[in-house]
Coordinates of N, CA and C in Angstrom, one line a residue:
X1 N -63.5 -138.6 -75.5 CA -63.1 -138.5 -74.2 C -63.2 -137.1 -73.7
X2 N -64.0 -136.3 -72.6 CA -63.7 -135.4 -72.4 C -62.7 -134.9 -72.0
X3 N -62.2 -133.9 -71.7 CA -61.0 -133.0 -71.2 C -60.3 -133.6 -69.8
X4 N -61.5 -133.5 -69.1 CA -61.6 -134.0 -67.8 C -61.4 -135.5 -67.3
X5 N -61.9 -136.3 -68.4 CA -61.3 -137.5 -68.2 C -60.1 -138.3 -68.8
X6 N -59.8 -137.3 -69.6 CA -58.5 -137.5 -69.9 C -57.1 -137.1 -68.9
X7 N -57.6 -135.9 -68.2 CA -56.9 -135.3 -67.2 C -56.8 -136.5 -66.1
X8 N -57.9 -137.1 -65.7 CA -57.9 -138.1 -64.6 C -56.9 -139.4 -65.2
X9 N -57.2 -139.8 -66.5 CA -56.4 -141.1 -66.9 C -55.2 -140.9 -67.1
X10 N -54.9 -139.6 -67.4 CA -53.1 -139.1 -67.1 C -52.8 -139.3 -66.1
X11 N -53.1 -138.8 -65.0 CA -52.8 -138.4 -63.6 C -52.8 -140.0 -63.1
X12 N -53.4 -140.9 -63.5 CA -53.3 -142.2 -63.0 C -52.2 -143.1 -63.6
X13 N -52.1 -142.8 -64.9 CA -50.7 -143.2 -65.4 C -49.7 -142.9 -64.8
X14 N -49.5 -141.4 -64.5 CA -48.4 -141.1 -63.7 C -47.5 -141.7 -62.7
X15 N -49.1 -141.9 -61.6 CA -48.8 -142.1 -60.6 C -48.6 -143.7 -60.8
X16 N -49.3 -144.4 -61.5 CA -48.7 -146.0 -61.7 C -47.1 -146.0 -62.0
X17 N -46.6 -145.0 -63.1 CA -45.7 -145.3 -63.7 C -44.6 -144.7 -62.4
X18 N -44.7 -143.7 -61.8 CA -44.2 -143.4 -60.2 C -43.7 -144.6 -59.8
X19 N -45.1 -145.1 -58.9 CA -45.0 -146.3 -58.3 C -44.0 -147.5 -58.7
X20 N -44.5 -147.7 -60.3 CA -43.4 -148.8 -60.8 C -41.8 -148.3 -60.6
X21 N -41.3 -147.2 -61.3 CA -40.4 -146.7 -61.1 C -39.5 -146.8 -60.2
X22 N -40.3 -146.4 -58.5 CA -40.0 -146.5 -57.4 C -39.3 -148.0 -57.0
X23 N -40.3 -148.8 -57.4 CA -40.1 -150.2 -56.9 C -39.2 -150.9 -57.7
X24 N -38.9 -150.4 -58.9 CA -38.1 -151.1 -59.7 C -36.6 -150.6 -58.8
X25 N -36.2 -149.3 -58.6 CA -35.2 -148.6 -57.9 C -34.8 -149.5 -56.6
X26 N -35.9 -149.5 -55.8 CA -35.6 -150.0 -54.6 C -35.2 -151.5 -54.8
X27 N -36.1 -152.5 -55.6 CA -35.4 -153.8 -56.0 C -34.2 -154.0 -56.1
X28 N -33.5 -153.0 -57.1 CA -32.5 -152.8 -58.0 C -31.3 -152.4 -56.6
X29 N -31.6 -151.5 -56.0 CA -30.8 -150.8 -54.8 C -30.7 -151.9 -53.7
X30 N -31.7 -153.3 -53.9 CA -31.4 -154.0 -52.6 C -29.9 -154.8 -53.0
X31 N -29.1 -155.1 -51.7 CA -27.8 -155.9 -52.4 C -28.4 -157.6 -52.2
X32 N -27.8 -158.3 -53.0 CA -28.4 -160.0 -53.2 C -27.9 -160.6 -51.7
X33 N -28.7 -161.0 -51.4 CA -28.4 -161.9 -50.0 C -27.0 -162.8 -50.2
X34 N -26.4 -162.6 -49.2 CA -25.1 -163.7 -49.2 C -25.2 -164.9 -49.1
X35 N -24.4 -166.0 -50.0 CA -24.3 -167.2 -50.0 C -23.8 -167.7 -48.7
X36 N -24.2 -168.4 -47.8 CA -23.3 -168.8 -46.7 C -22.3 -169.6 -47.3
X37 N -21.4 -169.4 -46.3 CA -20.5 -170.5 -46.4 C -20.4 -171.6 -45.9
X38 N -20.5 -172.6 -46.8 CA -20.9 -173.8 -46.2 C -19.8 -174.9 -46.2
X39 N -18.5 -174.6 -46.6 CA -17.5 -175.7 -46.5 C -16.2 -174.6 -46.4
X40 N -15.4 -175.1 -45.5 CA -14.2 -174.7 -45.5 C -13.1 -175.5 -45.9
X41 N -12.0 -175.2 -46.9 CA -10.9 -176.1 -47.4 C -10.0 -175.5 -46.5
X42 N -8.9 -176.1 -45.5 CA -8.1 -175.8 -45.2 C -6.5 -176.4 -45.4
X43 N -5.8 -175.7 -45.9 CA -4.3 -176.5 -46.8 C -3.6 -175.9 -45.6
X44 N -2.5 -176.8 -45.5 CA -1.2 -176.4 -44.8 C -0.3 -176.3 -45.8
X45 N 0.6 -175.3 -45.1 CA 1.6 -174.6 -46.0 C 2.9 -174.4 -44.7
X46 N 4.2 -174.7 -45.4 CA 5.2 -174.6 -44.9 C 6.1 -173.4 -44.5
X47 N 5.4 -172.6 -43.9 CA 5.6 -171.1 -43.7 C 6.3 -170.8 -42.0
X48 N 7.2 -170.1 -42.4 CA 7.5 -169.7 -40.9 C 7.0 -169.2 -40.1
X49 N 7.1 -169.6 -39.0 CA 6.2 -168.9 -37.6 C 6.8 -168.6 -36.7
X50 N 6.7 -167.5 -36.5 CA 7.2 -167.0 -34.9 C 6.0 -167.0 -33.7
X51 N 6.8 -167.0 -32.5 CA 6.0 -167.2 -31.5 C 6.6 -166.3 -30.2
X52 N 7.3 -165.4 -30.8 CA 7.9 -164.4 -29.9 C 7.9 -163.1 -30.3
X53 N 7.4 -161.9 -30.0 CA 6.9 -160.7 -30.5 C 8.4 -160.1 -30.9
X54 N 9.2 -160.0 -30.3 CA 10.5 -159.4 -30.8 C 11.2 -160.0 -32.1
X55 N 10.7 -161.2 -32.3 CA 11.4 -161.9 -33.3 C 10.3 -161.5 -34.7
X56 N 9.3 -161.4 -34.4 CA 8.2 -161.1 -35.5 C 8.5 -159.7 -35.7
X57 N 8.9 -158.9 -34.7 CA 9.1 -157.4 -35.2 C 10.2 -157.3 -36.0
X58 N 11.4 -157.9 -35.6 CA 12.8 -157.9 -36.3 C 12.1 -158.6 -37.9
X59 N 11.7 -159.3 -37.9 CA 11.2 -160.2 -39.2 C 10.3 -159.2 -40.4
X60 N 9.1 -158.8 -39.9 CA 8.3 -157.8 -40.5 C 8.9 -156.4 -41.0
X61 N 8.5 -156.2 -42.4 CA 9.0 -155.0 -42.9 C 8.1 -154.1 -42.3
X62 N 7.0 -154.1 -42.3 CA 5.9 -153.1 -42.3 C 4.9 -153.7 -41.3
X63 N 4.9 -152.5 -39.9 CA 3.6 -153.1 -38.6 C 2.9 -152.3 -38.5
X64 N 1.6 -152.0 -38.9 CA 0.5 -150.5 -39.1 C -0.3 -151.6 -38.0
X65 N -1.1 -150.4 -37.6 CA -2.7 -150.6 -36.7 C -3.4 -149.8 -37.8
X66 N -4.2 -151.2 -38.2 CA -5.5 -150.8 -39.2 C -6.4 -151.3 -39.3
X67 N -7.6 -151.4 -40.2 CA -8.6 -151.9 -40.3 C -9.0 -152.5 -41.6
X68 N -9.7 -153.7 -41.9 CA -10.8 -154.0 -43.0 C -11.4 -152.9 -43.6
X69 N -11.7 -152.4 -44.6 CA -12.7 -151.3 -45.1 C -14.2 -152.3 -45.8
X70 N -13.8 -153.5 -46.1 CA -15.1 -154.2 -46.3 C -15.0 -155.3 -45.9
X71 N -16.4 -155.6 -46.1 CA -17.0 -157.2 -45.7 C -15.8 -158.2 -46.5
X72 N -15.6 -159.1 -46.0 CA -14.7 -160.2 -46.6 C -15.4 -160.9 -47.6
X73 N -16.8 -160.9 -48.2 CA -17.1 -161.4 -49.5 C -17.0 -160.3 -50.5
X74 N -16.9 -159.0 -50.3 CA -17.2 -158.0 -51.1 C -15.5 -157.5 -51.1
X75 N -14.6 -158.4 -51.0 CA -13.2 -158.3 -51.1 C -13.0 -159.0 -52.5
X76 N -11.5 -158.4 -53.2 CA -11.1 -159.2 -54.4 C -10.7 -160.8 -54.1
X77 N -11.5 -161.5 -54.3 CA -10.6 -163.1 -54.4 C -10.1 -163.6 -55.4
X78 N -9.0 -164.1 -55.1 CA -8.0 -164.5 -56.3 C -7.6 -165.8 -56.3
X79 N -8.2 -166.5 -57.1 CA -7.8 -168.1 -57.2 C -7.0 -168.4 -58.5
X80 N -6.1 -168.9 -58.7 CA -5.5 -169.2 -60.1 C -5.3 -170.7 -59.9
X81 N -5.1 -171.5 -61.1 CA -5.2 -172.8 -61.5 C -4.3 -173.2 -62.7
X82 N -3.8 -174.6 -62.4 CA -3.1 -175.1 -63.4 C -3.5 -175.2 -64.9
X83 N -3.2 -175.5 -65.6 CA -3.7 -176.1 -67.1 C -4.8 -176.9 -66.9
X84 N -4.4 -178.1 -66.1 CA -5.4 -179.7 -65.9 C -6.4 -178.8 -65.0
X85 N -6.6 -177.5 -64.5 CA -7.8 -177.2 -63.6 C -7.3 -177.2 -62.1
X86 N -6.2 -177.8 -61.9 CA -5.9 -178.2 -60.2 C -5.3 -176.7 -59.9
X87 N -6.0 -176.2 -58.4 CA -5.7 -175.1 -58.2 C -4.2 -175.2 -57.8
X88 N -3.7 -173.7 -58.1 CA -2.1 -173.5 -58.1 C -2.0 -172.4 -56.5
X89 N -2.7 -171.4 -56.7 CA -2.5 -170.4 -55.7 C -4.3 -169.7 -55.3
X90 N -4.1 -169.2 -54.2 CA -5.1 -168.3 -53.9 C -5.1 -167.4 -52.8
X91 N -5.6 -166.3 -52.8 CA -5.3 -165.2 -51.9 C -6.6 -164.2 -51.7
X92 N -6.7 -163.2 -50.9 CA -7.7 -161.9 -50.8 C -6.7 -161.1 -51.1
X93 N -7.2 -159.8 -51.8 CA -6.8 -158.4 -51.8 C -7.5 -157.6 -50.9
X94 N -7.3 -157.4 -49.7 CA -8.3 -156.4 -48.8 C -7.3 -155.2 -48.5
X95 N -8.4 -154.5 -48.9 CA -7.8 -153.0 -48.7 C -8.3 -152.7 -47.1
X96 N -7.1 -151.7 -46.8 CA -7.1 -151.7 -45.1 C -6.9 -150.2 -44.8
X97 N -7.5 -149.8 -44.0 CA -7.3 -148.3 -43.4 C -6.2 -148.2 -42.7
X98 N -4.8 -147.4 -42.9 CA -3.9 -147.2 -41.6 C -4.3 -146.1 -40.8
X99 N -4.3 -146.3 -39.5 CA -4.1 -145.3 -38.3 C -2.8 -145.1 -37.8
X100 N -2.5 -146.1 -37.8 CA -0.8 -145.4 -37.2 C 0.3 -146.6 -37.8
X101 N 1.5 -146.2 -38.2 CA 2.7 -146.7 -39.0 C 3.6 -147.4 -37.5
X102 N 3.6 -148.4 -37.0 CA 4.8 -148.8 -35.8 C 6.2 -149.0 -36.7
X103 N 6.1 -149.6 -37.5 CA 7.5 -149.7 -38.5 C 7.3 -149.6 -40.0
X104 N 8.4 -149.1 -40.4 CA 8.3 -149.1 -41.7 C 9.5 -149.5 -42.7
X105 N 9.7 -149.6 -44.0 CA 11.0 -149.6 -44.5 C 10.9 -147.8 -45.2
X106 N 12.1 -147.3 -45.2 CA 12.8 -146.4 -45.7 C 11.5 -145.7 -46.8
X107 N 11.4 -146.6 -47.7 CA 10.7 -146.1 -49.1 C 8.9 -146.2 -48.9
X108 N 8.5 -146.3 -47.6 CA 6.9 -146.3 -47.3 C 6.7 -145.3 -46.9
X109 N 5.8 -144.5 -47.4 CA 5.5 -143.0 -47.0 C 4.9 -142.6 -45.6
X110 N 5.3 -142.0 -45.2 CA 5.4 -141.7 -43.5 C 3.3 -141.4 -43.6
X111 N 2.9 -140.7 -44.5 CA 1.7 -140.2 -44.6 C 0.8 -141.5 -45.3
X112 N 1.1 -142.5 -45.7 CA 0.2 -143.5 -46.2 C -0.9 -143.6 -45.6
X113 N -2.4 -143.6 -45.9 CA -3.4 -144.2 -44.8 C -4.1 -145.4 -45.6
X114 N -3.4 -145.8 -46.4 CA -4.6 -146.6 -47.2 C -3.5 -147.7 -47.7
X115 N -3.8 -149.1 -48.1 CA -3.1 -150.1 -48.7 C -3.9 -151.2 -49.0
X116 N -3.8 -152.1 -49.8 CA -4.1 -153.4 -50.3 C -3.1 -154.3 -49.7
X117 N -3.5 -155.1 -48.7 CA -2.7 -156.1 -48.2 C -3.2 -157.7 -49.0
X118 N -2.4 -158.7 -48.9 CA -2.6 -160.0 -48.9 C -2.8 -160.9 -47.8
X119 N -4.2 -161.6 -47.7 CA -4.5 -162.5 -46.8 C -4.4 -163.8 -47.6
X120 N -3.7 -164.8 -46.5 CA -4.1 -166.4 -47.0 C -5.4 -166.9 -46.9
X121 N -6.3 -166.4 -47.7 CA -7.7 -167.0 -47.4 C -8.5 -166.4 -49.0
X122 N -9.1 -167.3 -49.3 CA -10.2 -167.0 -50.4 C -11.4 -167.6 -50.3
X123 N -12.2 -167.1 -51.4 CA -13.6 -167.4 -51.3 C -14.0 -167.8 -52.7
X124 N -14.7 -168.7 -53.2 CA -15.3 -169.4 -54.4 C -16.6 -169.3 -54.2
X125 N -17.7 -169.0 -54.4 CA -19.0 -169.4 -54.1 C -19.5 -169.2 -52.4
X126 N -19.7 -170.6 -52.5 CA -19.9 -170.6 -50.6 C -18.8 -171.6 -50.1
X127 N -17.8 -171.8 -50.7 CA -16.2 -172.2 -50.4 C -15.2 -171.6 -49.9
X128 N -14.8 -171.6 -48.8 CA -13.9 -171.0 -48.5 C -12.6 -171.6 -48.3
X129 N -11.6 -171.0 -49.0 CA -10.0 -171.7 -48.8 C -9.2 -170.9 -47.5
X130 N -8.5 -171.8 -47.0 CA -7.6 -170.5 -46.1 C -6.2 -171.7 -45.7
X131 N -5.1 -171.0 -45.3 CA -4.0 -171.9 -45.1 C -3.8 -171.8 -43.5
X132 N -3.5 -173.0 -43.2 CA -3.3 -173.2 -41.7 C -4.4 -172.7 -40.9
X133 N -5.8 -172.6 -41.1 CA -6.9 -172.2 -40.3 C -6.8 -170.4 -40.1
X134 N -6.2 -169.9 -41.1 CA -6.2 -168.5 -41.3 C -7.5 -167.9 -41.0
X135 N -8.0 -167.1 -40.2 CA -9.1 -166.5 -40.2 C -9.0 -164.8 -40.9
X136 N -10.1 -164.4 -41.7 CA -9.8 -163.1 -42.0 C -10.0 -162.2 -41.3
X137 N -9.2 -161.0 -41.6 CA -9.4 -159.6 -41.0 C -11.3 -159.3 -41.2
X138 N -11.9 -159.2 -39.9 CA -13.3 -158.4 -39.9 C -13.3 -156.7 -40.4
X139 N -14.3 -156.5 -41.1 CA -14.3 -155.3 -41.3 C -14.4 -154.2 -40.0
X140 N -13.5 -153.2 -40.1 CA -13.6 -152.2 -38.9 C -12.7 -152.7 -37.6
X141 N -12.4 -153.8 -37.6 CA -11.8 -154.1 -36.2 C -10.2 -153.8 -36.6
X142 N -9.7 -153.0 -35.7 CA -8.4 -152.4 -35.4 C -7.7 -153.2 -35.0
X143 N -6.5 -153.5 -35.8 CA -5.4 -154.5 -35.6 C -4.3 -154.2 -35.5
X144 N -3.5 -154.3 -35.1 CA -1.8 -154.7 -35.3 C -1.3 -155.7 -36.0
X145 N -1.4 -155.4 -37.5 CA -1.0 -156.2 -38.4 C 0.5 -156.1 -39.3
X146 N 1.1 -157.2 -39.1 CA 2.4 -157.7 -39.6 C 2.5 -157.8 -40.8
X147 N 3.3 -157.1 -41.7 CA 3.4 -157.5 -43.1 C 4.7 -157.4 -43.7
X148 N 4.6 -157.9 -44.8 CA 6.0 -158.3 -45.5 C 6.0 -158.3 -47.1
X149 N 7.0 -157.6 -47.8 CA 6.3 -157.4 -49.0 C 6.8 -158.5 -50.0
X150 N 5.9 -159.0 -51.0 CA 6.6 -160.2 -51.7 C 7.1 -159.8 -53.0
X151 N 7.7 -161.1 -53.7 CA 8.3 -160.5 -55.0 C 7.7 -159.3 -55.8
X152 N 6.3 -159.5 -56.0 CA 5.5 -158.4 -56.9 C 5.5 -157.2 -56.5
X153 N 5.8 -157.3 -55.2 CA 6.0 -155.7 -54.4 C 4.9 -155.2 -53.8
X154 N 3.7 -156.3 -53.5 CA 2.7 -156.5 -52.7 C 2.8 -156.7 -51.1
X155 N 2.0 -156.3 -50.3 CA 2.2 -156.4 -49.0 C 1.4 -157.5 -48.4
X156 N 1.9 -158.6 -47.9 CA 1.3 -159.5 -47.4 C 1.2 -159.6 -45.9
X157 N 0.1 -160.3 -45.3 CA 0.1 -160.5 -43.6 C 1.0 -161.9 -43.6
X158 N 2.1 -162.1 -42.8 CA 2.7 -163.0 -42.4 C 2.4 -163.2 -41.0
X159 N 2.7 -164.6 -40.9 CA 2.8 -165.2 -39.1 C 1.3 -166.0 -38.8
X160 N 0.9 -166.0 -40.2 CA -0.9 -166.6 -40.0 C -1.7 -165.8 -38.8
X161 N -2.2 -166.8 -37.9 CA -3.3 -165.8 -37.2 C -2.6 -165.1 -35.9
X162 N -1.0 -165.2 -35.9 CA -0.3 -164.5 -35.0 C 0.6 -163.6 -35.6
X163 N -0.2 -163.1 -36.8 CA 0.3 -161.7 -37.3 C -0.8 -160.8 -37.7
X164 N -1.7 -160.6 -36.8 CA -3.0 -159.9 -36.7 C -3.4 -159.8 -35.0
X165 N -3.6 -158.7 -34.4 CA -3.7 -158.8 -33.1 C -4.9 -157.7 -33.1
X166 N -6.1 -157.8 -32.4 CA -6.9 -157.0 -32.5 C -7.2 -156.1 -31.2
X167 N -7.2 -154.7 -31.0 CA -7.1 -153.6 -30.3 C -8.3 -154.2 -29.2
X168 N -9.3 -154.6 -29.6 CA -10.8 -155.1 -29.4 C -10.3 -156.0 -27.7
X169 N -9.3 -156.8 -28.1 CA -8.6 -157.9 -27.4 C -9.0 -159.4 -28.2
X170 N -9.4 -160.4 -27.6 CA -9.5 -161.9 -28.4 C -10.9 -161.9 -28.8
X171 N -11.2 -162.4 -30.3 CA -12.8 -162.5 -30.3 C -12.6 -163.8 -31.0
X172 N -13.8 -164.0 -31.0 CA -13.9 -165.4 -32.0 C -13.4 -165.5 -33.6
X173 N -13.0 -164.5 -33.9 CA -12.3 -164.1 -35.3 C -11.0 -164.1 -35.0
X174 N -10.1 -163.9 -33.9 CA -8.8 -164.2 -33.7 C -8.3 -165.2 -33.8
X175 N -8.8 -166.5 -33.6 CA -8.3 -167.8 -33.7 C -9.5 -168.8 -34.3
X176 N -8.7 -169.7 -34.9 CA -9.7 -170.9 -35.5 C -10.7 -171.0 -34.5
X177 N -12.1 -171.7 -34.8 CA -13.1 -172.1 -33.9 C -12.6 -173.3 -33.1
X178 N -11.3 -174.3 -33.8 CA -11.1 -175.5 -33.7 C -10.0 -175.4 -32.6
X179 N -9.4 -174.2 -32.1 CA -8.3 -174.1 -31.1 C -8.4 -174.9 -30.1
X180 N -7.5 -175.4 -29.8 CA -7.2 -176.4 -28.2 C -7.4 -175.1 -27.4
X181 N -7.7 -175.6 -26.3 CA -7.3 -174.2 -24.8 C -5.9 -174.2 -24.6
X182 N -5.0 -175.0 -25.0 CA -3.5 -174.7 -25.0 C -3.0 -173.4 -26.3
X183 N -3.9 -173.7 -27.2 CA -3.7 -172.8 -28.5 C -4.1 -171.3 -27.8
X184 N -5.4 -171.1 -27.7 CA -6.1 -170.3 -26.9 C -5.1 -169.3 -26.0
X185 N -4.6 -170.2 -25.2 CA -3.5 -169.3 -23.9 C -2.6 -169.0 -24.6
X186 N -1.7 -169.4 -25.7 CA -0.7 -169.0 -26.2 C -0.7 -167.8 -27.3
X187 N -2.3 -168.0 -27.9 CA -2.2 -166.9 -28.3 C -2.7 -165.4 -27.7
X188 N -3.6 -165.7 -26.4 CA -3.7 -164.6 -25.5 C -2.1 -164.1 -24.9
X189 N -1.4 -164.9 -24.7 CA 0.0 -164.7 -24.2 C 0.9 -163.8 -25.2
X190 N 0.7 -163.9 -26.4 CA 1.3 -163.2 -27.8 C 0.5 -162.0 -27.6
X191 N -0.9 -162.2 -27.5 CA -1.7 -160.9 -27.7 C -1.2 -159.7 -26.7
X192 N -0.8 -160.4 -25.4 CA -0.9 -159.4 -24.7 C 0.8 -158.9 -24.7
X193 N 1.6 -159.5 -25.2 CA 3.0 -159.2 -25.3 C 3.4 -158.0 -26.4
X194 N 2.2 -158.4 -27.8 CA 1.8 -157.4 -28.7 C 1.3 -155.9 -28.1
X195 N 0.7 -156.2 -27.1 CA -0.1 -154.9 -26.7 C 0.8 -154.3 -25.7
X196 N 1.9 -154.9 -25.0 CA 2.8 -154.3 -24.4 C 3.7 -153.7 -24.7
X197 N 4.5 -154.6 -26.1 CA 5.6 -153.7 -26.8 C 5.1 -152.7 -27.6
X198 N 3.9 -152.4 -28.0 CA 3.7 -151.2 -28.5 C 3.0 -149.9 -28.2
X199 N 2.6 -150.4 -26.2 CA 2.1 -149.8 -25.5 C 0.8 -149.1 -25.9
X200 N 0.0 -150.5 -26.2 CA -1.4 -150.4 -26.6 C -2.3 -150.4 -25.5
X201 N -2.2 -151.3 -24.4 CA -2.8 -151.4 -23.3 C -3.9 -150.3 -22.8

């Protein structure tokens, strides 16, 4: 084989290799398509629910304006089970960015701008488990969040859907799709009182 032919073959091999490597890198870089949520399992809980902002404000340990930094599916979903396989508990660890602290305990740093909070919802495959029809925080949706520290030292969102209020107003993610007209009206009244109390109108 002449030098010229060898050179052409070598260039051809290099081009094919480069194209193959690029294609592999492209496919590897693509995120896997989301598995649609086909089933929502709602469980009831005997949780204390406040319907007045002053009472909720007094009960909460930490109140912040913040937003989730990841899509719901990309968060850490925790589900525990008893020895017989029966579900014991579930929650989601949600990373939030804190934009403003409205109320805090003395030991919470005034300059802290990130926090992992617990939401009463979780995901396993295409099944979403939720407590009292709680709707998870949406990525990037700035909201007033009412939080309480649990016995493990982690902050969790309290008051179910009445513990998070979007600064964008009421959206399809504020309350469950099954909400009645009366429930929507009550939520709107509560939302307005939160915005007014913290001067967010």
